[in-house]
Amino acid sequence: MENEQIKNSIKLEYEVIKDDFSRAGEASSNIKKVLRQLGIDSKIIKKAAIVTYEAEMNIVIHSAGGKITVFISPDSIQIIAKDKGPGIKNIDRAMEEGYSTASNRVRELGFGAGMGLPNMKRYSDEFYIQSKEGESTILKMKIYIN
Amino acid sequence: MKINEIMSILEAECLTGEHLLDDIKVEAAFGCDLMSDVLAFINGKTLLLTGLINPQVIRTAEMVDINVIVFVRGKKPDKEVIELAKKNNIILLSTNHILYTACGILYNNGLKGIPIRGGE
């Protein structure tokens, strides 16, 4: 995103904690409320809500913790999810619907069906992922407002 | 379909949201224990039937604007989950039927599944 655009954006930032299932979803819930207060179209809000919630759950389930940052500008909502690792071994496989490395405990919660990253890509207008085994994962997703 | 009608045909108990029963209608239903599937497919005024009772079910419903959840197999979530539903104006119902039977009863009474790509 260009610097000029960031300057004119509203920035929201949330810490997401590893394995904290009782609070998982709070960040996405807050982001959704802010988008609603800004009067953004409900279909756009829903896309942003799904994307942030899947990203938040991924950080809780798969990472050592991380952060979700959202920039809201008049043209778009940009969601950046960055975790502290341990990274994704094979991004191509992780992007396949149905491929999952989640534990049984996570599956019992209704997640780990291998739909998280495909869902994020499906509902984003721009989708970028950077990850390597042993490093952090960075997701950048943009949803156009108009 | 009206929520009162759903409660009556499923012999369901209302756990929270009684004051919303007259105002909300659903147009289709989705039965599932995978929350990512819910996030992938739900659109519009949809009833969710599930056997899961954790907070992520309420969060998922919140994200896709689901207003009514039916817990099957007589399941009831704890207070914390009910409070989260209350906060988000989500009606929670509980039926003793299993997921398959609850879906079948509703389908027979005219409540169809949600339309998805390539499906009904």
XYZ file of N, CA and C in Angstrom:
798
model
N 0.846 -1.199 0.000
C 0.000 0.000 0.000
C 0.883 1.252 0.000
N 0.485 2.264 -0.751
C 1.276 3.476 -0.841
C 1.223 4.224 0.495
N 2.328 4.959 0.790
C 2.397 5.693 2.054
C 1.274 6.710 2.196
N 0.964 7.375 1.072
C -0.076 8.408 1.077
C -1.416 7.822 1.529
N -1.684 6.617 1.015
C -2.951 5.960 1.342
C -3.008 5.591 2.831
N -1.866 5.129 3.366
C -1.810 4.752 4.775
C -2.078 5.977 5.657
N -1.538 7.139 5.235
C -1.717 8.370 6.011
C -3.190 8.732 6.160
N -3.987 8.454 5.108
C -5.404 8.813 5.132
C -6.295 7.684 5.653
N -5.667 6.690 6.259
C -6.448 5.529 6.703
C -6.700 5.568 8.205
N -7.730 4.829 8.605
C -7.933 4.543 10.026
C -7.181 3.250 10.290
N -6.380 3.258 11.369
C -5.599 2.046 11.662
C -6.127 1.362 12.925
N -6.356 0.063 12.840
C -6.755 -0.721 14.006
C -5.712 -1.820 14.192
N -5.360 -2.104 15.446
C -4.360 -3.147 15.650
C -4.703 -3.999 16.871
N -4.599 -5.309 16.730
C -4.974 -6.229 17.810
C -3.914 -7.307 17.970
N -3.562 -7.576 19.228
C -2.685 -8.713 19.538
C -3.552 -9.966 19.554
N -3.052 -11.030 18.973
C -3.779 -12.310 19.003
C -2.886 -13.328 19.694
N -3.448 -13.993 20.707
C -2.633 -14.869 21.555
C -2.819 -16.338 21.190
N -1.710 -17.040 21.163
C -1.682 -18.467 20.858
C -2.614 -19.263 21.789
N -3.397 -20.162 21.238
C -4.246 -21.099 22.002
C -5.305 -20.437 22.886
N -5.538 -19.129 22.735
C -6.525 -18.456 23.588
C -7.914 -18.553 22.941
N -8.514 -19.739 23.050
C -9.771 -19.985 22.343
C -10.954 -19.228 22.937
N -10.857 -18.866 24.223
C -11.994 -18.153 24.812
C -12.107 -16.740 24.248
N -10.983 -16.137 23.860
C -11.025 -14.773 23.310
C -10.896 -14.734 21.793
N -10.665 -15.887 21.196
C -10.492 -15.929 19.739
C -11.739 -15.402 19.050
N -11.572 -14.412 18.222
C -12.718 -13.806 17.530
C -13.029 -12.414 18.024
N -12.438 -12.038 19.183
C -12.715 -10.691 19.725
C -12.205 -9.593 18.799
N -11.017 -9.791 18.250
C -10.451 -8.778 17.354
C -11.360 -8.603 16.133
N -11.768 -9.703 15.535
C -12.630 -9.635 14.345
C -13.967 -8.992 14.673
N -14.476 -9.311 15.865
C -15.740 -8.729 16.301
C -15.613 -7.205 16.419
N -14.495 -6.750 17.015
C -14.263 -5.304 17.148
C -14.102 -4.636 15.792
N -13.364 -5.288 14.909
C -13.143 -4.730 13.566
C -14.495 -4.592 12.858
N -15.327 -5.613 12.980
C -16.648 -5.584 12.325
C -17.483 -4.413 12.859
N -17.415 -4.203 14.169
C -18.189 -3.103 14.777
C -17.723 -1.746 14.238
N -16.405 -1.567 14.141
C -15.877 -0.294 13.615
C -16.342 -0.092 12.174
N -16.276 -1.140 11.360
C -16.690 -1.020 9.950
C -18.174 -0.647 9.864
N -18.964 -1.206 10.779
C -20.403 -0.899 10.796
C -20.622 0.568 11.177
N -19.844 1.021 12.188
C -19.969 2.425 12.607
C -19.585 3.385 11.494
N -18.688 2.952 10.627
C -18.256 3.805 9.517
C -19.274 3.793 8.370
N -20.309 2.982 8.510
C -21.377 2.976 7.504
C -21.007 2.265 6.218
N -20.043 1.354 6.305
C -19.627 0.605 5.104
C -20.704 -0.430 4.756
N -20.872 -0.681 3.464
C -21.890 -1.611 2.951
C -21.774 -2.986 3.635
N -22.918 -3.583 3.966
C -22.909 -4.812 4.760
C -22.233 -5.985 4.033
N -22.320 -6.011 2.698
C -21.655 -7.106 1.967
C -20.131 -6.995 2.076
N -19.636 -5.771 2.044
C -18.185 -5.544 2.184
C -17.756 -5.910 3.613
N -18.589 -5.500 4.582
C -18.274 -5.800 5.991
C -18.164 -7.311 6.190
N -19.093 -8.046 5.586
C -19.100 -9.491 5.767
C -17.827 -10.129 5.193
N -17.415 -9.656 4.028
C -16.172 -10.175 3.438
C -15.001 -9.905 4.383
N -14.929 -8.674 4.900
C -13.830 -8.306 5.809
C -13.907 -9.123 7.097
N -15.126 -9.359 7.588
C -15.300 -10.114 8.838
C -14.819 -11.547 8.668
N -15.182 -12.168 7.559
C -14.772 -13.561 7.315
C -13.239 -13.645 7.210
N -12.667 -12.726 6.457
C -11.221 -12.728 6.253
C -10.470 -12.520 7.574
N -10.913 -11.541 8.377
C -10.201 -11.271 9.638
C -10.394 -12.426 10.625
N -11.600 -12.999 10.641
C -11.864 -14.086 11.589
C -11.041 -15.331 11.251
N -10.964 -15.679 9.974
C -10.147 -16.834 9.575
C -8.671 -16.564 9.903
N -8.222 -15.331 9.655
C -6.822 -14.987 9.939
C -6.566 -15.064 11.445
N -7.507 -14.551 12.223
C -7.376 -14.566 13.689
C -7.338 -16.014 14.202
N -8.243 -16.857 13.704
C -8.267 -18.256 14.142
C -6.971 -18.966 13.744
N -6.458 -18.656 12.559
C -5.203 -19.269 12.119
C -4.056 -18.921 13.064
N -4.011 -17.659 13.507
C -2.938 -17.244 14.427
C -3.095 -17.987 15.757
N -4.341 -18.067 16.258
C -4.598 -18.764 17.536
C -4.208 -20.242 17.432
N -4.607 -20.867 16.323
C -4.445 -22.318 16.173
C -3.010 -22.714 15.804
N -2.446 -22.031 14.816
C -1.219 -22.541 14.196
C 0.070 -21.821 14.605
N -0.032 -20.622 15.191
C 1.200 -19.848 15.373
C 1.581 -19.699 16.842
N 2.688 -19.007 17.063
C 3.125 -18.691 18.421
C 2.544 -17.349 18.875
N 1.516 -16.877 18.193
C 0.891 -15.581 18.491
C 1.214 -14.576 17.404
N 0.456 -13.497 17.381
C 0.711 -12.508 16.330
C -0.151 -11.279 16.461
N -0.318 -10.626 15.346
C -0.968 -9.326 15.356
C -1.817 -9.180 14.100
N -2.985 -8.560 14.246
C -3.795 -8.228 13.072
C -3.890 -6.708 12.995
N -3.507 -6.163 11.858
C -3.574 -4.722 11.644
C -4.510 -4.457 10.471
N -5.392 -3.483 10.656
C -6.352 -3.160 9.601
C -6.231 -1.679 9.254
N -6.115 -1.389 7.979
C -6.132 -0.003 7.499
C -7.424 0.203 6.715
N -8.239 1.137 7.177
C -9.491 1.405 6.470
C -9.360 2.753 5.768
N -9.444 2.742 4.469
C -9.402 3.985 3.690
C -10.741 4.102 2.950
N -11.021 5.242 2.329
C -12.289 5.359 1.608
C -12.437 4.330 0.474
N -11.311 3.827 -0.040
C -11.369 2.903 -1.180
C -11.301 1.428 -0.807
N -10.647 1.148 0.306
C -10.431 -0.274 0.595
C -10.188 -0.537 2.086
N -10.323 -1.828 2.416
C -9.966 -2.293 3.762
C -8.772 -3.218 3.565
N -7.644 -2.884 4.191
C -6.486 -3.763 4.079
C -6.257 -4.451 5.416
N -6.140 -5.774 5.365
C -5.953 -6.563 6.580
C -4.578 -7.216 6.511
N -3.759 -6.950 7.531
C -2.436 -7.573 7.578
C -2.370 -8.457 8.824
N -2.134 -9.737 8.613
C -2.017 -10.671 9.735
C -0.584 -11.171 9.764
N 0.106 -10.882 10.857
C 1.506 -11.314 10.956
C 1.697 -12.103 12.249
N 2.291 -13.284 12.116
C 2.511 -14.064 13.335
C 3.999 -14.242 13.622
N 4.274 -14.910 14.758
C 5.678 -15.080 15.182
C 6.228 -16.433 14.744
N 5.616 -17.055 13.779
C 6.070 -18.362 13.323
C 5.245 -19.485 13.911
N 5.480 -20.715 13.579
C 6.660 -21.299 12.934
C 6.613 -21.377 11.405
N 5.713 -20.686 10.775
C 5.722 -20.671 9.314
C 5.036 -21.861 8.670
N 4.841 -21.756 7.367
C 4.144 -22.810 6.603
C 5.169 -23.529 5.715
N 5.175 -24.845 5.829
C 6.153 -25.666 5.102
C 5.882 -25.610 3.596
N 4.615 -25.770 3.222
C 4.278 -25.830 1.799
C 3.040 -24.952 1.539
N 3.263 -23.740 1.045
C 2.153 -22.786 0.869
C 1.137 -23.304 -0.153
N 1.624 -23.895 -1.239
C 0.706 -24.389 -2.272
C -0.285 -25.399 -1.688
N 0.229 -26.299 -0.870
C -0.657 -27.301 -0.259
C -1.617 -26.634 0.731
N -1.095 -25.672 1.510
C -1.928 -24.986 2.505
C -3.076 -24.228 1.838
N -2.876 -23.846 0.581
C -3.912 -23.102 -0.135
C -4.977 -24.021 -0.735
N -4.728 -25.337 -0.683
C -5.719 -26.282 -1.233
C -6.870 -26.456 -0.255
N -8.106 -26.423 -0.770
C -9.270 -26.652 0.096
C -9.190 -28.069 0.659
N -9.330 -28.196 1.958
C -9.360 -29.520 2.582
C -8.027 -29.970 3.150
N -6.922 -29.277 2.810
C -5.623 -29.669 3.366
C -5.431 -28.975 4.709
N -5.141 -29.760 5.740
C -5.006 -29.164 7.073
C -3.964 -29.878 7.901
N -3.288 -29.113 8.755
C -2.334 -29.721 9.687
C -2.823 -29.552 11.128
N -4.096 -29.199 11.278
C -4.630 -28.903 12.620
C -4.756 -30.163 13.477
N -4.696 -29.948 14.792
C -4.805 -31.060 15.734
C -6.270 -31.467 15.912
N -6.479 -32.621 16.536
C -7.852 -33.084 16.805
C -8.598 -32.113 17.708
N -7.870 -31.497 18.634
C -8.501 -30.554 19.564
C -9.116 -29.383 18.787
N -8.368 -28.911 17.811
C -8.825 -27.802 16.977
C -10.008 -28.246 16.124
N -9.947 -29.466 15.620
C -11.058 -29.983 14.804
C -12.328 -30.097 15.628
N -12.181 -30.461 16.896
C -13.360 -30.554 17.768
C -14.038 -29.199 17.950
N -13.279 -28.121 17.758
C -13.856 -26.773 17.872
C -14.532 -26.342 16.576
N -14.443 -27.165 15.545
C -15.089 -26.828 14.276
C -14.154 -26.180 13.286
N -12.847 -26.179 13.631
C -11.867 -25.604 12.699
C -10.912 -26.704 12.239
N -9.953 -26.327 11.404
C -9.010 -27.325 10.939
C -9.570 -28.171 9.819
N -10.506 -27.608 9.049
C -11.065 -28.334 7.905
C -10.297 -28.021 6.622
N -9.252 -27.205 6.769
C -8.460 -26.862 5.587
C -9.152 -25.859 4.684
N -9.980 -25.025 5.263
C -10.719 -24.035 4.471
C -10.279 -22.604 4.773
N -9.438 -22.428 5.789
C -9.095 -21.083 6.252
C -8.446 -20.213 5.186
N -7.295 -20.650 4.682
C -6.605 -19.838 3.661
C -7.424 -19.738 2.368
N -8.014 -20.843 1.871
C -8.868 -20.695 0.682
C -10.023 -19.712 0.900
N -10.614 -19.733 2.089
C -11.687 -18.763 2.384
C -11.164 -17.330 2.339
N -9.980 -17.115 2.919
C -9.409 -15.756 2.936
C -9.153 -15.276 1.517
N -8.647 -16.164 0.676
C -8.371 -15.791 -0.715
C -9.687 -15.521 -1.453
N -10.685 -16.365 -1.216
C -11.964 -16.243 -1.913
C -12.632 -14.896 -1.637
N -12.541 -14.432 -0.390
C -13.261 -13.206 -0.025
C -12.408 -11.937 -0.144
N -11.129 -12.078 -0.518
C -10.283 -10.889 -0.697
C -10.236 -10.510 -2.170
N -10.120 -9.214 -2.433
C -9.916 -8.781 -3.816
C -8.436 -8.851 -4.180
N -7.576 -8.668 -3.180
C -6.135 -8.890 -3.383
C -5.665 -9.765 -2.230
N -4.833 -10.750 -2.541
C -4.382 -11.691 -1.514
C -2.893 -11.961 -1.684
N -2.143 -11.807 -0.602
C -0.702 -12.047 -0.664
C -0.289 -12.829 0.581
N 0.489 -13.874 0.365
C 0.972 -14.650 1.517
C 2.475 -14.840 1.413
N 3.139 -14.669 2.552
C 4.588 -14.900 2.592
C 4.892 -15.755 3.813
N 5.539 -16.861 3.590
C 5.856 -17.736 4.717
C 6.931 -18.751 4.325
N 7.641 -19.207 5.302
C 8.644 -20.258 5.124
C 8.675 -21.020 6.433
N 9.006 -22.278 6.365
C 9.101 -23.064 7.594
C 10.142 -22.433 8.522
N 9.787 -22.239 9.779
C 10.721 -21.668 10.751
C 10.687 -20.149 10.810
N 9.883 -19.539 9.947
C 9.799 -18.070 9.954
C 8.356 -17.638 10.208
N 8.153 -16.307 10.251
C 6.776 -15.836 10.469
C 5.976 -15.923 9.173
N 4.659 -15.909 9.340
C 3.770 -15.871 8.178
C 3.152 -14.485 8.110
N 3.154 -13.919 6.911
C 2.516 -12.619 6.715
C 1.433 -12.765 5.658
N 0.234 -12.342 6.016
C -0.879 -12.331 5.061
C -1.282 -10.886 4.841
N -1.420 -10.489 3.576
C -1.917 -9.146 3.276
C -3.128 -9.316 2.377
N -4.248 -8.793 2.827
C -5.473 -8.964 2.055
C -6.179 -7.626 1.916
N -6.681 -7.382 0.727
C -7.357 -6.112 0.495
C -8.762 -6.374 -0.024
N -9.708 -5.627 0.506
C -11.095 -5.706 0.023
C -11.478 -4.317 -0.453
N -11.880 -4.212 -1.701
C -12.253 -2.912 -2.260
C -13.610 -2.472 -1.722
N -13.724 -1.189 -1.478
C -15.000 -0.686 -0.950
C -15.959 -0.325 -2.078
N -15.438 0.152 -3.198
C -16.357 0.494 -4.296
C -16.272 -0.490 -5.455
N -39.238 -19.012 7.150
C -39.979 -19.696 8.217
C -39.784 -18.946 9.546
N -40.881 -18.837 10.278
C -40.789 -18.129 11.566
C -40.108 -19.001 12.625
N -39.437 -18.332 13.549
C -38.674 -19.076 14.573
C -39.610 -19.852 15.507
N -40.776 -19.269 15.784
C -41.759 -19.982 16.617
C -42.152 -21.312 15.991
N -42.299 -21.299 14.659
C -42.674 -22.516 13.931
C -41.544 -23.550 14.022
N -40.311 -23.076 13.861
C -39.143 -23.966 13.954
C -39.077 -24.603 15.344
N -39.300 -23.772 16.365
C -39.280 -24.289 17.752
C -40.315 -25.371 17.943
N -41.493 -25.126 17.383
C -42.570 -26.065 17.604
C -42.323 -27.382 16.859
N -41.889 -27.336 15.590
C -41.707 -28.609 14.878
C -40.470 -29.385 15.332
N -39.506 -28.693 15.894
C -38.314 -29.401 16.404
C -38.440 -29.704 17.901
N -39.584 -29.315 18.479
C -39.794 -29.430 19.940
C -38.561 -28.865 20.659
N -38.179 -27.670 20.235
C -36.946 -27.068 20.743
C -37.214 -26.130 21.913
N -36.181 -25.988 22.711
C -36.224 -25.076 23.854
C -35.441 -23.818 23.471
N -35.935 -22.664 23.897
C -35.215 -21.419 23.597
C -34.269 -21.108 24.754
N -32.977 -21.000 24.471
C -31.979 -20.748 25.521
C -31.734 -19.262 25.729
N -31.853 -18.509 24.653
C -31.781 -17.050 24.757
C -32.361 -16.401 23.495
N -32.828 -15.180 23.657
C -33.358 -14.420 22.519
C -34.863 -14.500 22.379
N -35.573 -14.861 23.476
C -37.045 -14.999 23.417
C -37.702 -13.740 22.846
N -37.161 -12.574 23.218
C -37.783 -11.321 22.802
C -37.640 -11.070 21.304
N -36.801 -11.876 20.633
C -36.582 -11.661 19.190
C -37.395 -12.636 18.338
N -38.080 -13.585 19.011
C -38.718 -14.680 18.269
C -39.721 -14.204 17.230
N -40.457 -13.145 17.530
C -41.498 -12.684 16.597
C -40.922 -11.882 15.438
N -39.728 -11.338 15.614
C -39.188 -10.409 14.609
C -38.368 -11.092 13.520
N -37.811 -12.258 13.834
C -36.832 -12.845 12.904
C -37.413 -14.040 12.150
N -37.135 -14.069 10.853
C -37.515 -15.200 10.005
C -36.248 -15.709 9.330
N -36.233 -16.992 8.961
C -35.099 -17.492 8.179
C -35.614 -18.013 6.838
N -34.757 -17.914 5.833
C -35.152 -18.316 4.481
C -34.555 -19.652 4.063
N -33.488 -20.072 4.747
C -32.819 -21.327 4.402
C -32.046 -21.824 5.621
N -31.530 -23.046 5.513
C -30.803 -23.606 6.656
C -29.508 -24.269 6.216
N -28.581 -24.422 7.186
C -27.287 -25.057 6.934
C -26.961 -25.878 8.176
N -26.727 -27.175 7.999
C -26.413 -28.032 9.137
C -24.977 -28.493 9.049
N -24.185 -28.226 10.091
C -22.753 -28.460 9.938
C -21.985 -28.281 11.248
N -20.907 -29.054 11.408
C -20.033 -28.873 12.569
C -18.690 -28.249 12.179
N -18.567 -27.834 10.949
C -17.324 -27.196 10.503
C -17.554 -25.702 10.323
N -16.917 -24.927 11.175
C -17.178 -23.486 11.146
C -16.606 -22.813 9.891
N -15.519 -23.353 9.346
C -14.982 -22.772 8.115
C -15.943 -23.004 6.939
N -16.673 -24.103 6.975
C -17.689 -24.329 5.936
C -18.801 -23.295 6.084
N -19.159 -22.997 7.311
C -20.185 -21.972 7.551
C -19.697 -20.638 6.973
N -18.431 -20.309 7.263
C -17.869 -19.040 6.770
C -17.776 -19.026 5.240
N -17.588 -20.189 4.645
C -17.414 -20.255 3.188
C -18.733 -20.118 2.443
N -19.809 -20.609 3.019
C -21.027 -20.764 2.215
C -22.224 -19.919 2.604
N -22.285 -19.462 3.839
C -23.520 -18.827 4.299
C -23.734 -17.450 3.691
N -24.964 -17.211 3.316
C -25.355 -15.902 2.805
C -26.836 -15.700 3.141
N -27.202 -14.519 3.526
C -28.621 -14.236 3.757
C -29.136 -14.739 5.087
N -30.450 -14.791 5.207
C -31.069 -15.129 6.495
C -31.111 -16.640 6.683
N -30.024 -17.148 7.264
C -29.853 -18.599 7.348
C -29.900 -19.090 8.787
N -30.547 -20.252 8.946
C -30.574 -20.928 10.241
C -29.388 -21.888 10.287
N -28.628 -21.860 11.378
C -27.509 -22.809 11.516
C -27.895 -23.892 12.505
N -27.756 -25.154 12.069
C -27.947 -26.287 12.979
C -26.580 -26.910 13.208
N -26.220 -27.127 14.477
C -24.890 -27.676 14.766
C -24.867 -28.435 16.091
N -23.906 -29.336 16.202
C -23.716 -30.067 17.454
C -22.612 -29.453 18.301
N -21.997 -28.398 17.802
C -20.924 -27.735 18.557
C -21.497 -26.651 19.461
N -20.926 -26.490 20.639
C -21.464 -25.500 21.582
C -20.378 -24.576 22.127
N -19.279 -24.416 21.404
C -18.190 -23.562 21.911
C -18.361 -22.107 21.448
N -17.573 -21.183 22.030
C -17.746 -19.757 21.674
C -17.513 -19.475 20.188
N -16.701 -20.311 19.518
C -16.411 -20.068 18.098
C -17.661 -20.191 17.229
N -18.648 -20.958 17.691
C -19.907 -21.071 16.934
C -20.616 -19.712 16.923
N -20.621 -19.050 18.081
C -21.279 -17.739 18.172
C -20.489 -16.708 17.366
N -19.157 -16.747 17.477
C -18.316 -15.806 16.726
C -18.520 -15.991 15.221
N -18.559 -17.250 14.801
C -18.761 -17.533 13.371
C -20.101 -16.969 12.919
N -21.145 -17.211 13.730
C -22.479 -16.701 13.395
C -22.455 -15.180 13.292
N -21.748 -14.561 14.238
C -21.653 -13.099 14.247
C -21.019 -12.589 12.948
N -19.977 -13.263 12.491
C -19.255 -12.803 11.296
C -20.122 -12.852 10.046
N -20.992 -13.858 9.955
C -21.787 -13.988 8.723
C -23.260 -13.609 8.939
N -23.522 -12.873 10.008
C -24.867 -12.345 10.289
C -25.939 -13.430 10.435
N -25.580 -14.544 11.048
C -26.585 -15.560 11.385
C -27.272 -15.121 12.685
N -28.599 -15.153 12.682
C -29.343 -14.698 13.863
C -29.898 -15.828 14.723
N -29.937 -17.033 14.163
C -30.540 -18.153 14.897
C -29.669 -19.406 14.777
N -29.403 -20.027 15.931
C -28.638 -21.283 15.942
C -29.451 -22.340 16.678
N -29.540 -23.544 16.092
C -30.181 -24.673 16.776
C -29.095 -25.668 17.160
N -28.957 -25.933 18.450
C -28.035 -26.972 18.908
C -28.780 -28.296 18.915
N -28.180 -29.313 18.313
C -28.847 -30.608 18.202
C -28.356 -31.566 19.299
N -28.938 -32.761 19.329
C -28.592 -33.813 20.303
C -28.745 -33.326 21.753
N -29.672 -32.389 21.967
C -29.946 -31.904 23.325
C -28.816 -31.105 23.939
N -27.906 -30.624 23.107
C -26.742 -29.906 23.652
C -27.109 -28.493 24.095
N -26.466 -28.073 25.164
C -26.662 -26.713 25.662
C -25.305 -26.131 26.026
N -24.996 -24.940 25.539
C -23.691 -24.347 25.854
C -23.655 -23.780 27.274
N -22.469 -23.434 27.738
C -22.365 -22.856 29.081
C -22.779 -21.375 29.070
N -22.834 -20.804 30.268
C -23.319 -19.427 30.462
C -22.572 -18.413 29.612
N -21.257 -18.605 29.554
C -20.393 -17.659 28.831
C -20.794 -17.573 27.353
N -21.082 -18.732 26.775
C -21.473 -18.784 25.361
C -22.861 -18.153 25.178
N -23.757 -18.410 26.115
C -25.104 -17.817 26.047
C -25.006 -16.288 26.161
N -24.127 -15.816 27.041
C -23.933 -14.361 27.185
C -23.413 -13.737 25.895
N -22.481 -14.434 25.242
C -21.919 -13.939 23.985
C -23.024 -13.854 22.913
N -23.904 -14.840 22.911
C -25.031 -14.826 21.955
C -25.971 -13.664 22.256
N -26.249 -13.457 23.553
C -27.127 -12.355 23.981
C -26.580 -11.029 23.487
N -25.282 -10.833 23.699
C -24.617 -9.593 23.313
C -24.764 -9.322 21.820
N -24.828 -10.396 21.052
C -24.879 -10.254 19.594
C -26.286 -10.449 19.025
N -27.299 -10.455 19.923
C -28.691 -10.639 19.498
C -28.907 -11.890 18.656
N -28.299 -12.975 19.100
C -28.462 -14.256 18.402
C -29.392 -15.155 19.235
N -30.406 -15.717 18.558
C -31.336 -16.632 19.232
C -30.686 -18.015 19.295
N -30.702 -18.631 20.483
C -30.179 -19.991 20.621
C -31.319 -20.946 20.979
N -31.440 -22.011 20.194
C -32.441 -23.031 20.466
C -31.726 -24.367 20.703
N -32.383 -25.256 21.432
C -31.812 -26.582 21.655
C -32.890 -27.633 21.393
N -32.559 -28.629 20.562
C -33.504 -29.715 20.276
C -32.848 -31.052 20.626
N -33.663 -32.040 20.976
C -33.114 -33.360 21.298
C -32.816 -34.190 20.053
N -33.327 -33.746 18.888
C -33.074 -34.512 17.661
C -31.591 -34.469 17.284
N -31.134 -35.511 16.594
C -29.776 -35.472 16.044
C -29.777 -34.550 14.819
N -28.593 -34.165 14.360
C -28.479 -33.199 13.257
C -29.254 -33.671 12.026
N -29.080 -34.927 11.653
C -29.716 -35.464 10.445
C -31.240 -35.361 10.546
N -31.779 -35.772 11.684
C -33.228 -35.765 11.863
C -33.769 -34.333 11.899
N -33.094 -33.465 12.634
C -33.551 -32.066 12.738
C -33.592 -31.421 11.350
N -32.542 -31.669 10.546
C -32.503 -31.105 9.188
C -33.650 -31.683 8.353
N -33.867 -33.006 8.479
C -34.930 -33.671 7.710
C -36.301 -33.127 8.043
N -36.555 -32.926 9.325
C -37.859 -32.396 9.759
C -38.079 -31.012 9.154
N -37.081 -30.167 9.250
C -37.222 -28.802 8.713
C -37.397 -28.831 7.195
N -36.642 -29.692 6.535
C -36.726 -29.788 5.068
C -38.133 -30.235 4.651
N -38.658 -31.222 5.364
C -40.022 -31.729 5.071
C -41.081 -30.665 5.285
N -40.769 -29.719 6.145
C -41.735 -28.647 6.425
C -41.491 -27.414 5.549
N -40.636 -27.568 4.561
C -40.501 -26.508 3.558
C -39.297 -25.597 3.691
N -38.447 -25.824 4.704
C -37.244 -24.982 4.827
C -36.095 -25.640 4.056
N -35.674 -25.031 2.969
C -34.654 -25.631 2.101
C -33.243 -25.314 2.597
N -32.267 -26.023 2.007
C -30.865 -25.736 2.299
C -30.430 -24.479 1.570
N -29.273 -23.946 1.966
C -28.782 -22.755 1.264
C -28.290 -23.155 -0.125
N -28.463 -22.274 -1.103
C -27.924 -22.583 -2.426
C -26.410 -22.385 -2.441
N -25.659 -23.363 -2.939
C -24.209 -23.173 -3.088
C -23.814 -23.489 -4.526
N -22.579 -23.147 -4.844
C -22.085 -23.328 -6.208
C -22.321 -24.755 -6.691
N -22.998 -24.884 -7.806
C -23.169 -26.189 -8.431
C -24.174 -27.089 -7.723
N -24.721 -26.627 -6.594
C -25.666 -27.453 -5.848
C -27.065 -26.931 -5.977
N -27.887 -27.308 -5.029
C -29.293 -26.878 -5.068
C -29.396 -25.386 -4.857
